[in-house]
mmCIF file of C-alpha atoms in Angstrom:
data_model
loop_
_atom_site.group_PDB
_atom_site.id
_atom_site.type_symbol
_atom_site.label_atom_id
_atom_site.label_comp_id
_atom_site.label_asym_id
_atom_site.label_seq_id
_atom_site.Cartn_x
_atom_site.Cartn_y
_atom_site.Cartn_z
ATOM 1 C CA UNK A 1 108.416 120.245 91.266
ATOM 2 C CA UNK A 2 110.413 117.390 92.262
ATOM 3 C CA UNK A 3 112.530 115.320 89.360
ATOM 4 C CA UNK A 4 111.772 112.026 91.228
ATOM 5 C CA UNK A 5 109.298 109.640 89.889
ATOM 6 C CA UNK A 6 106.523 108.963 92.463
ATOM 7 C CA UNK A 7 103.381 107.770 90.053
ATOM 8 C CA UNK A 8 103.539 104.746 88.129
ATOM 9 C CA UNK A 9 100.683 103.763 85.218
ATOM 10 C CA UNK A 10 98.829 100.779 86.566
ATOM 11 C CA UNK A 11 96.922 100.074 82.943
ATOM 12 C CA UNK A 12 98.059 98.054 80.364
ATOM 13 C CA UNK A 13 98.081 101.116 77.874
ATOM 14 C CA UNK A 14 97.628 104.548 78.861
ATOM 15 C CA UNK A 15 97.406 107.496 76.628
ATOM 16 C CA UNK A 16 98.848 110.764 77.084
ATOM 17 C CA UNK A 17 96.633 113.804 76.044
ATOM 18 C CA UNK A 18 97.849 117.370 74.942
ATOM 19 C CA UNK A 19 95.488 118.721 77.427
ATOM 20 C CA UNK A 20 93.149 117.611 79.859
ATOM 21 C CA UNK A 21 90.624 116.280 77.966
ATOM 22 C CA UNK A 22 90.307 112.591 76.201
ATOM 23 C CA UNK A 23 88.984 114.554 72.911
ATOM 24 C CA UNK A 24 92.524 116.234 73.117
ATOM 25 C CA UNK A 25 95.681 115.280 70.644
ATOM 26 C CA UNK A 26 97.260 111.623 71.641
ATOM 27 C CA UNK A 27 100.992 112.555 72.860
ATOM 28 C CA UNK A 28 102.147 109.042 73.636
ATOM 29 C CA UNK A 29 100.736 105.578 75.100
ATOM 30 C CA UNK A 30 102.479 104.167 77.547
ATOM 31 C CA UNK A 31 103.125 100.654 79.326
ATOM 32 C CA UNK A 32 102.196 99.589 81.866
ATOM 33 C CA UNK A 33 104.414 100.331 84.946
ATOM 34 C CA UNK A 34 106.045 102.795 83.738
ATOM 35 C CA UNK A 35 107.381 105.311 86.059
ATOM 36 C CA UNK A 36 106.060 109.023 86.147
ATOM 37 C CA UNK A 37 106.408 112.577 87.581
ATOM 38 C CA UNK A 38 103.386 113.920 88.897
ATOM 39 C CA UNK A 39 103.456 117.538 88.721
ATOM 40 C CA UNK A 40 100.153 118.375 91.259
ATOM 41 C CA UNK A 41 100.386 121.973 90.397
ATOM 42 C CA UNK A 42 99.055 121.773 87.210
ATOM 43 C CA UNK A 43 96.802 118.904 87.448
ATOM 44 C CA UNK A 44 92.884 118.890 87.231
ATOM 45 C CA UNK A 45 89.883 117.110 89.224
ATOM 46 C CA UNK A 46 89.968 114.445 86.783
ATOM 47 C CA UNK A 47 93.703 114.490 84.689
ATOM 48 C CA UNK A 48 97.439 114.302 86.365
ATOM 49 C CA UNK A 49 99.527 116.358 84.399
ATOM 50 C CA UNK A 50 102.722 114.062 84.063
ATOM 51 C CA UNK A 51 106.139 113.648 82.569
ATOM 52 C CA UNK A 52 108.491 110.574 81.714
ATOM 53 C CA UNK A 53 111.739 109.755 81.763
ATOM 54 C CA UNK A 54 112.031 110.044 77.890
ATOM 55 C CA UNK A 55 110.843 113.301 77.724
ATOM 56 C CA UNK A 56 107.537 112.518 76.663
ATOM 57 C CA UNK A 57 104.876 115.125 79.176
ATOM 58 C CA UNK A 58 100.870 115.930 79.245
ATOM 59 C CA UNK A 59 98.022 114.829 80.593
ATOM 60 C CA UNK A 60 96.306 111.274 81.856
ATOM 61 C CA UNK A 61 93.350 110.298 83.789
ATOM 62 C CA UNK A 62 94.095 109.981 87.156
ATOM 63 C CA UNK A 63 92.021 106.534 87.575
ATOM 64 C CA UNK A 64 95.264 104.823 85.575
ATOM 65 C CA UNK A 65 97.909 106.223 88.002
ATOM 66 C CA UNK A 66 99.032 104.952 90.785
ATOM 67 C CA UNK A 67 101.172 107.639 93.143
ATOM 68 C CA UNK A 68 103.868 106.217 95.184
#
Protein backbone atom coordinates (compact mmCIF):
# COMPACT_ATOMS: atom_id res chain seq x y z
CA UNK A 1 0.00 0.00 0.00
CA UNK A 2 1.35 3.27 -0.79
CA UNK A 3 1.99 5.97 2.28
CA UNK A 4 0.90 8.83 -0.08
CA UNK A 5 -2.38 10.46 0.34
CA UNK A 6 -4.45 10.20 -2.90
CA UNK A 7 -8.32 10.54 -1.48
CA UNK A 8 -9.49 13.55 0.07
CA UNK A 9 -13.18 13.79 2.06
CA UNK A 10 -15.33 16.06 -0.03
CA UNK A 11 -18.25 16.33 2.91
CA UNK A 12 -18.42 18.69 5.44
CA UNK A 13 -18.25 15.87 8.19
CA UNK A 14 -17.49 12.42 7.52
CA UNK A 15 -17.50 9.62 9.95
CA UNK A 16 -15.17 6.89 10.24
CA UNK A 17 -16.69 3.38 11.04
CA UNK A 18 -14.91 0.37 12.81
CA UNK A 19 -16.07 -1.71 9.99
CA UNK A 20 -17.88 -1.41 6.95
CA UNK A 21 -21.08 -0.79 8.01
CA UNK A 22 -22.83 2.72 9.21
CA UNK A 23 -24.41 0.59 12.28
CA UNK A 24 -20.63 0.00 13.13
CA UNK A 25 -18.62 1.91 16.18
CA UNK A 26 -17.87 5.83 15.19
CA UNK A 27 -13.84 5.96 15.03
CA UNK A 28 -13.50 9.62 14.17
CA UNK A 29 -15.34 12.47 12.02
CA UNK A 30 -13.45 14.23 9.93
CA UNK A 31 -13.32 17.70 7.98
CA UNK A 32 -13.78 18.35 5.18
CA UNK A 33 -10.71 18.16 2.84
CA UNK A 34 -8.86 16.32 4.69
CA UNK A 35 -6.34 14.20 3.06
CA UNK A 36 -6.54 10.27 3.08
CA UNK A 37 -4.89 6.91 2.19
CA UNK A 38 -6.98 4.70 0.33
CA UNK A 39 -5.99 1.27 0.93
CA UNK A 40 -8.15 -0.59 -2.23
CA UNK A 41 -7.21 -3.93 -0.93
CA UNK A 42 -9.34 -3.99 1.79
CA UNK A 43 -12.13 -1.90 0.68
CA UNK A 44 -15.82 -3.01 -0.07
CA UNK A 45 -18.54 -2.25 -2.92
CA UNK A 46 -19.83 0.43 -0.85
CA UNK A 47 -16.92 1.54 2.08
CA UNK A 48 -13.06 2.73 1.36
CA UNK A 49 -11.10 1.44 4.00
CA UNK A 50 -8.85 4.57 4.84
CA UNK A 51 -6.19 6.01 7.07
CA UNK A 52 -5.06 9.66 8.12
CA UNK A 53 -2.26 11.37 8.77
CA UNK A 54 -2.94 11.34 12.61
CA UNK A 55 -3.22 7.88 12.84
CA UNK A 56 -6.77 7.73 12.97
CA UNK A 57 -7.87 4.37 10.19
CA UNK A 58 -11.35 2.44 9.24
CA UNK A 59 -13.92 2.62 7.12
CA UNK A 60 -16.12 5.48 5.08
CA UNK A 61 -18.60 5.49 2.39
CA UNK A 62 -17.10 5.87 -0.71
CA UNK A 63 -19.83 8.56 -2.01
CA UNK A 64 -17.82 11.20 0.51
CA UNK A 65 -14.34 10.53 -1.02
CA UNK A 66 -12.90 11.96 -3.57
CA UNK A 67 -9.57 9.91 -5.01
CA UNK A 68 -6.91 11.96 -6.48
Amino acid sequence: MENTPNAVVNCLRLHVFSKPSVDSEIVCKLRYLTELIVDMDDSTESFYKIYTAIGAEGFCLKEFVTIK
